[in-house]
C-alpha atoms as an extended CHARMM CRD file, in Angstrom:
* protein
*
       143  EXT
         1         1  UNK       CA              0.0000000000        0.0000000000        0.0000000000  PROA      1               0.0000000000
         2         2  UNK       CA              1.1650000000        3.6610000000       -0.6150000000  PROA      2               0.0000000000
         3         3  UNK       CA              1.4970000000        6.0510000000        2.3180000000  PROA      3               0.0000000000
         4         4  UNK       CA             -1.7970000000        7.9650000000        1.4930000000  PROA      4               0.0000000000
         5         5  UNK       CA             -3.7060000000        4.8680000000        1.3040000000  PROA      5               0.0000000000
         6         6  UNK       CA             -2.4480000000        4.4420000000        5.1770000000  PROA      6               0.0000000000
         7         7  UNK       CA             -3.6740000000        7.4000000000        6.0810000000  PROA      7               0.0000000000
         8         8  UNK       CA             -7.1850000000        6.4570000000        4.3340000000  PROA      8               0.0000000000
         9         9  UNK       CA             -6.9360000000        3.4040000000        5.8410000000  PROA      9               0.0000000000
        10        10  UNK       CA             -6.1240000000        4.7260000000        9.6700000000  PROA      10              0.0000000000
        11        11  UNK       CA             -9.1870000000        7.4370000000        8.8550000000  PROA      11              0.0000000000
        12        12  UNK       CA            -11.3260000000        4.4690000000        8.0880000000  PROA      12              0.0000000000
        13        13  UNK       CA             -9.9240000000        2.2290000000       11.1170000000  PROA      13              0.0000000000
        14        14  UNK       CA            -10.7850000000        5.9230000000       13.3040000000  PROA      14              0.0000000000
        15        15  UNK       CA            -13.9220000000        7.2770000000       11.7990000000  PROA      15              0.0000000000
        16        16  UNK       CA            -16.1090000000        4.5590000000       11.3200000000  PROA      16              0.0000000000
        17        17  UNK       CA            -16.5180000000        3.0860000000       14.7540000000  PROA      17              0.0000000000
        18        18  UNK       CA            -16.5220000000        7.2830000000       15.9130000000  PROA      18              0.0000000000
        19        19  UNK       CA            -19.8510000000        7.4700000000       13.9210000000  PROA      19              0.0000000000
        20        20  UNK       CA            -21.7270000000        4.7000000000       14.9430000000  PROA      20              0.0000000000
        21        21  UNK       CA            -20.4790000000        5.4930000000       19.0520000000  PROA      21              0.0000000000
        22        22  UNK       CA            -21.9320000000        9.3520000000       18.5150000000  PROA      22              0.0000000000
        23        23  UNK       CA            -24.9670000000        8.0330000000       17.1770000000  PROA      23              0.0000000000
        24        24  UNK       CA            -25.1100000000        5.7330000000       20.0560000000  PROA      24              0.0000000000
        25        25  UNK       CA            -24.6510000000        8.5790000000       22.4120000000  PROA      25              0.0000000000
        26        26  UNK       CA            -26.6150000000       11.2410000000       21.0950000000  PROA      26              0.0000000000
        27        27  UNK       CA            -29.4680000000        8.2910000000       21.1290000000  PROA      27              0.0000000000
        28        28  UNK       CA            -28.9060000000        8.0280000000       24.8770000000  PROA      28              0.0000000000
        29        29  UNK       CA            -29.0800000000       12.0020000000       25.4750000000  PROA      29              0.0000000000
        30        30  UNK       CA            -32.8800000000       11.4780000000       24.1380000000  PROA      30              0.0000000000
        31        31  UNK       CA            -33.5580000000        9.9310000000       27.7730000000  PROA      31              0.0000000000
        32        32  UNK       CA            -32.2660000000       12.9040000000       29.6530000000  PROA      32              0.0000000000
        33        33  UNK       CA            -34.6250000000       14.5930000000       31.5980000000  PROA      33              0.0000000000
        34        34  UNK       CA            -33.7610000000       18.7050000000       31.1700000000  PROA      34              0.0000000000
        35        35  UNK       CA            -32.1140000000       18.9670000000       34.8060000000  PROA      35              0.0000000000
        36        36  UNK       CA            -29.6180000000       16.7970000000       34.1610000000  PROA      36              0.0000000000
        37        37  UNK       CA            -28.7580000000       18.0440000000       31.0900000000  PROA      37              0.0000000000
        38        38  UNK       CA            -26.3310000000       20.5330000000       31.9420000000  PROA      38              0.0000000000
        39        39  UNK       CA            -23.9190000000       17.6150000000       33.9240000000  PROA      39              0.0000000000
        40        40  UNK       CA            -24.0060000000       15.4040000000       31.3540000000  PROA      40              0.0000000000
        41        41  UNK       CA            -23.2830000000       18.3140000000       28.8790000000  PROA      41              0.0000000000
        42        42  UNK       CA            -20.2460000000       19.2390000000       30.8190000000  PROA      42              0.0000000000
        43        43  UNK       CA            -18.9240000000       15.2180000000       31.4780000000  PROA      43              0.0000000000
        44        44  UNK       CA            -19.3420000000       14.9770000000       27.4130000000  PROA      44              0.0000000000
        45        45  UNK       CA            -17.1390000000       18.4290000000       27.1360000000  PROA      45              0.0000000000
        46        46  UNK       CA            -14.6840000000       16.8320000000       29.7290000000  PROA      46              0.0000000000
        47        47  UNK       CA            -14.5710000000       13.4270000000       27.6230000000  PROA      47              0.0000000000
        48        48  UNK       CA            -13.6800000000       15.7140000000       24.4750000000  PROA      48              0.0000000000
        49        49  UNK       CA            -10.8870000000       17.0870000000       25.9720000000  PROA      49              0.0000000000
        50        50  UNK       CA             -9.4090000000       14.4110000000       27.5040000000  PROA      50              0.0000000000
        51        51  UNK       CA             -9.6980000000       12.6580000000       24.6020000000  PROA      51              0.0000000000
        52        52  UNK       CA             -8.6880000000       15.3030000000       22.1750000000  PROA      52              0.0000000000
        53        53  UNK       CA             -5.3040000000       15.5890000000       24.0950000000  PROA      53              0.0000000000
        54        54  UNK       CA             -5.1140000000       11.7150000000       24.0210000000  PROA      54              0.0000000000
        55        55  UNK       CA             -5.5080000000       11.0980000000       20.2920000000  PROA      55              0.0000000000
        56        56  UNK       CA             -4.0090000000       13.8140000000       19.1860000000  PROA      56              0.0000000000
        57        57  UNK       CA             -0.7460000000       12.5490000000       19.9500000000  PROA      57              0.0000000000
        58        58  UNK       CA             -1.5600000000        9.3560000000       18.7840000000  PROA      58              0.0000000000
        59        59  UNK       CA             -2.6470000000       10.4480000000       15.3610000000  PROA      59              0.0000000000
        60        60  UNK       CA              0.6080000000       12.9020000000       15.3100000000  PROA      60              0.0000000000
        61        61  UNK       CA              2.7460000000        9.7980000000       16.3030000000  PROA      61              0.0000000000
        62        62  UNK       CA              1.4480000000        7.2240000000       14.2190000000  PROA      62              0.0000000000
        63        63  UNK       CA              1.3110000000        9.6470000000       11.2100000000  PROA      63              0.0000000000
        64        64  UNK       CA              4.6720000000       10.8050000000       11.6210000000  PROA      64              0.0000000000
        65        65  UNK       CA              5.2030000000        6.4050000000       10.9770000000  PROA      65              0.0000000000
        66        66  UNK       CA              3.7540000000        6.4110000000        8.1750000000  PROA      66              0.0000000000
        67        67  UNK       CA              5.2850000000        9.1810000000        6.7710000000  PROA      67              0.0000000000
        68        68  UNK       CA              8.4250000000        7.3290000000        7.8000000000  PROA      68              0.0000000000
        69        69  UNK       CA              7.6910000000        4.1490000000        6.0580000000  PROA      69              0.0000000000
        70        70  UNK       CA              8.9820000000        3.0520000000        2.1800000000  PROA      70              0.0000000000
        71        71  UNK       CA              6.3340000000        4.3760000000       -0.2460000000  PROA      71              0.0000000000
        72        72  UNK       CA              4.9350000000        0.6250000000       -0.2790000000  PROA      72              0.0000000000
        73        73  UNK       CA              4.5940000000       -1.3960000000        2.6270000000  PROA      73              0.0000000000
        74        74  UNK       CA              2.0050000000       -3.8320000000        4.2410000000  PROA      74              0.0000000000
        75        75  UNK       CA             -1.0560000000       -2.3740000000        5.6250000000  PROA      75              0.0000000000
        76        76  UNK       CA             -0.5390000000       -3.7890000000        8.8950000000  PROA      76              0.0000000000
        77        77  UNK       CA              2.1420000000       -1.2740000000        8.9460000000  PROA      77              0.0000000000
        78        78  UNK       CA             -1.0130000000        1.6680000000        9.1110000000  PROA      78              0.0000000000
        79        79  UNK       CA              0.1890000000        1.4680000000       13.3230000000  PROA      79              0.0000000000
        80        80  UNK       CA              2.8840000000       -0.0680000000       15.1770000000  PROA      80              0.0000000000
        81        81  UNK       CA              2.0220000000       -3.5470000000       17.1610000000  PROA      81              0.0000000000
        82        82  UNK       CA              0.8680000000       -1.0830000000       20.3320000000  PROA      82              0.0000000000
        83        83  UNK       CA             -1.8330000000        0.3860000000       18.0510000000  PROA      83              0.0000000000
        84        84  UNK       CA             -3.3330000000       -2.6810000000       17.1260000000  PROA      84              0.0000000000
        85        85  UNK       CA             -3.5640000000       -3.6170000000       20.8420000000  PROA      85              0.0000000000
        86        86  UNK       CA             -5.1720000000       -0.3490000000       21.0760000000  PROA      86              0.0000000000
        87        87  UNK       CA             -7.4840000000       -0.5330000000       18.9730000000  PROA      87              0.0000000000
        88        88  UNK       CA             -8.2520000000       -4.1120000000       20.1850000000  PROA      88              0.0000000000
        89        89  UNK       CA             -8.4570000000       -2.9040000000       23.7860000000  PROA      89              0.0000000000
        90        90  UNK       CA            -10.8860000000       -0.1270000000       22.3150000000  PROA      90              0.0000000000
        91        91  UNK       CA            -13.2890000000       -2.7640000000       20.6690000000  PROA      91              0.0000000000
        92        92  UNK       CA            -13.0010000000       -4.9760000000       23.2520000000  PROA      92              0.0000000000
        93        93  UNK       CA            -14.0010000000       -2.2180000000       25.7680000000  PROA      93              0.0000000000
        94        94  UNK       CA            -16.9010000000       -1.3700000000       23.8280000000  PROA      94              0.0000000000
        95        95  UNK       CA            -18.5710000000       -4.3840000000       23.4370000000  PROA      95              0.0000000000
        96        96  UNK       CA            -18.3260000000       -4.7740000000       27.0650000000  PROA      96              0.0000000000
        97        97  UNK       CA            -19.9390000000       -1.7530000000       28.0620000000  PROA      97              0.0000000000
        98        98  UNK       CA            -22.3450000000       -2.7850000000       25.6910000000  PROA      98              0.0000000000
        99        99  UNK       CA            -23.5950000000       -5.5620000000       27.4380000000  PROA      99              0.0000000000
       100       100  UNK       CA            -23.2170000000       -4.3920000000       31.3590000000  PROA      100             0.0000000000
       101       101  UNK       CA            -26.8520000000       -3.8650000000       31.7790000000  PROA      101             0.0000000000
       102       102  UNK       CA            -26.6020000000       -1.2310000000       34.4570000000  PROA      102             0.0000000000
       103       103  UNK       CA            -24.9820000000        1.4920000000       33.1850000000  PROA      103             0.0000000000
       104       104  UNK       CA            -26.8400000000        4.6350000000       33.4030000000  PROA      104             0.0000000000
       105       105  UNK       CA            -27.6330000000        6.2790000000       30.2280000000  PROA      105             0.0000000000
       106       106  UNK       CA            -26.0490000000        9.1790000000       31.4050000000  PROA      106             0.0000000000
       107       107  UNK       CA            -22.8240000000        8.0060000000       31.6020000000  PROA      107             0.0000000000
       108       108  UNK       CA            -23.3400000000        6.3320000000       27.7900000000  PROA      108             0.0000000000
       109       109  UNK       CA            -24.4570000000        9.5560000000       26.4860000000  PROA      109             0.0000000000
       110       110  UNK       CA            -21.3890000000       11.6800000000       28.0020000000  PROA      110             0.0000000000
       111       111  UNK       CA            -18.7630000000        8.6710000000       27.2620000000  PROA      111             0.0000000000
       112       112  UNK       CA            -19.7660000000        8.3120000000       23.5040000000  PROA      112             0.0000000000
       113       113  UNK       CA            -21.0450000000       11.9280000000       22.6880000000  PROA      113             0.0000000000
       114       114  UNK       CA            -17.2310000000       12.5250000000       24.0580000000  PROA      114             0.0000000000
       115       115  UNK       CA            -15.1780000000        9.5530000000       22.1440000000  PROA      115             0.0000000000
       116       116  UNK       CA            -17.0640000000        9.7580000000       19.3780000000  PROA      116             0.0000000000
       117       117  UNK       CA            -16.1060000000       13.1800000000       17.9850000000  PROA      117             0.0000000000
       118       118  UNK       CA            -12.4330000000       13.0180000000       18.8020000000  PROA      118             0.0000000000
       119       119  UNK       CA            -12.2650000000        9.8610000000       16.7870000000  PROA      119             0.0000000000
       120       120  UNK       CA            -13.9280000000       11.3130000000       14.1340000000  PROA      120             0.0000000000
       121       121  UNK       CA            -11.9280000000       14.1730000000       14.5160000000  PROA      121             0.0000000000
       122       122  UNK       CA             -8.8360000000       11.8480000000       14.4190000000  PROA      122             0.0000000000
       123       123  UNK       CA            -10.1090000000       10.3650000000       11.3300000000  PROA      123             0.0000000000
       124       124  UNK       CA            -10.1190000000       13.7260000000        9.4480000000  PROA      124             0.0000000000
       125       125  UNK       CA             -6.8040000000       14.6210000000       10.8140000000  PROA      125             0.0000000000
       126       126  UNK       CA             -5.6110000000       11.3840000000        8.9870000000  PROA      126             0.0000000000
       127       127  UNK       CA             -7.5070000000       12.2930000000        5.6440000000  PROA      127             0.0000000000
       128       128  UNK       CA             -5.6250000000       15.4640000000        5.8330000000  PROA      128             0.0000000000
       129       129  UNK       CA             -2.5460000000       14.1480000000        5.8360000000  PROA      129             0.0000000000
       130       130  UNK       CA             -3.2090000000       11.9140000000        3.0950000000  PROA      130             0.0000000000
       131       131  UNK       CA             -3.9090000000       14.9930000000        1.0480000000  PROA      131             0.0000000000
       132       132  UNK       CA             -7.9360000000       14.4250000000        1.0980000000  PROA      132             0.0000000000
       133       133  UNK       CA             -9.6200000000       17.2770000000        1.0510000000  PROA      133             0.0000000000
       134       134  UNK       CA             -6.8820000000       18.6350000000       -1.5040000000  PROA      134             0.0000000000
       135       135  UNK       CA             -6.8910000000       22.0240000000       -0.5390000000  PROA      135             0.0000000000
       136       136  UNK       CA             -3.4360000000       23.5490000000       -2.6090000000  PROA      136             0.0000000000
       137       137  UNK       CA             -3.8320000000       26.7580000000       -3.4670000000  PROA      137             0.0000000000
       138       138  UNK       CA             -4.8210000000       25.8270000000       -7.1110000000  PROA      138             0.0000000000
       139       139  UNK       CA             -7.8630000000       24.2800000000       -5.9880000000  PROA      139             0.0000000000
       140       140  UNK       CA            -11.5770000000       25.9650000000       -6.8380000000  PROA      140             0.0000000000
       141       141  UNK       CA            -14.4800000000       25.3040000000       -5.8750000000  PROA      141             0.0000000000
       142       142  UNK       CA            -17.3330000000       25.5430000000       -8.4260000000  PROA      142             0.0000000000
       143       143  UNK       CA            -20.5750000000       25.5640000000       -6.5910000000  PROA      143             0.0000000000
């Protein structure tokens, strides 16, 4: 695989799972009554950040890799052997909370409304780097 198609490939690994966990959250912040809302709006906001902080030195780190790497490698080579466990871990994580049955939704809906985002987040930081959007100077938008 080239480079670029690493970074498509690490946006994919990143953004996908990022979109269905919002969704999951933002379905859970339907249940909150309108007291409440304001905690679980600032747990989601301290999710973001912490997360933010977290990934964005992952994504910096595992881009700088690829950038690294020969022009054609493996695409195992997307993240070093500590990523993958990562990224197990993650899943693995996920589909536990999934089936603890008594987790409050308000925790779900501040955890994933959190994660989500910054993964998505991460994903686009990945497309940029892969040149996707192309966004030279010589590019025009015709609407």
């Amino acid at each position: 695989m080239k480079r670029r198609h690493l970074f498509i490939l690490a946006a994919i690994i990143w953004g996908v799972p990022g979109v269905g966990i919002t969704i999951k959250g933002m379905a859970a912040y339907r249940n909150a009554a309108s007291g409440e809302l304001w905690w679980m709006l600032l747990g989601t906001a301290a999710v973001c950040l912490w997360f933010y902080f977290l990934f964005s030195r992952i994504v910096n780190r595992y881009s700088e890799r690829i950038l690294a790497l020969p022009q054609k490698v493996n695409a195992l080579m997307a993240f070093p052997p500590s990523g993958w466990v990562l990224i197990v871990f993650m899943m693995g994580l996920g589909i536990t909370l999934r089936y603890i049955p008594d987790i409050p939704y308000q925790f779900t809906a501040s955890f994933y409304c959190g994660l989500g985002p910054m993964l998505i987040l991460s994903a686009a930081k990945f497309l940029i780097r892969a040149g996707i959007p192309d966004m030279t100077e010589n590019t025009r938008f015709n609407w």
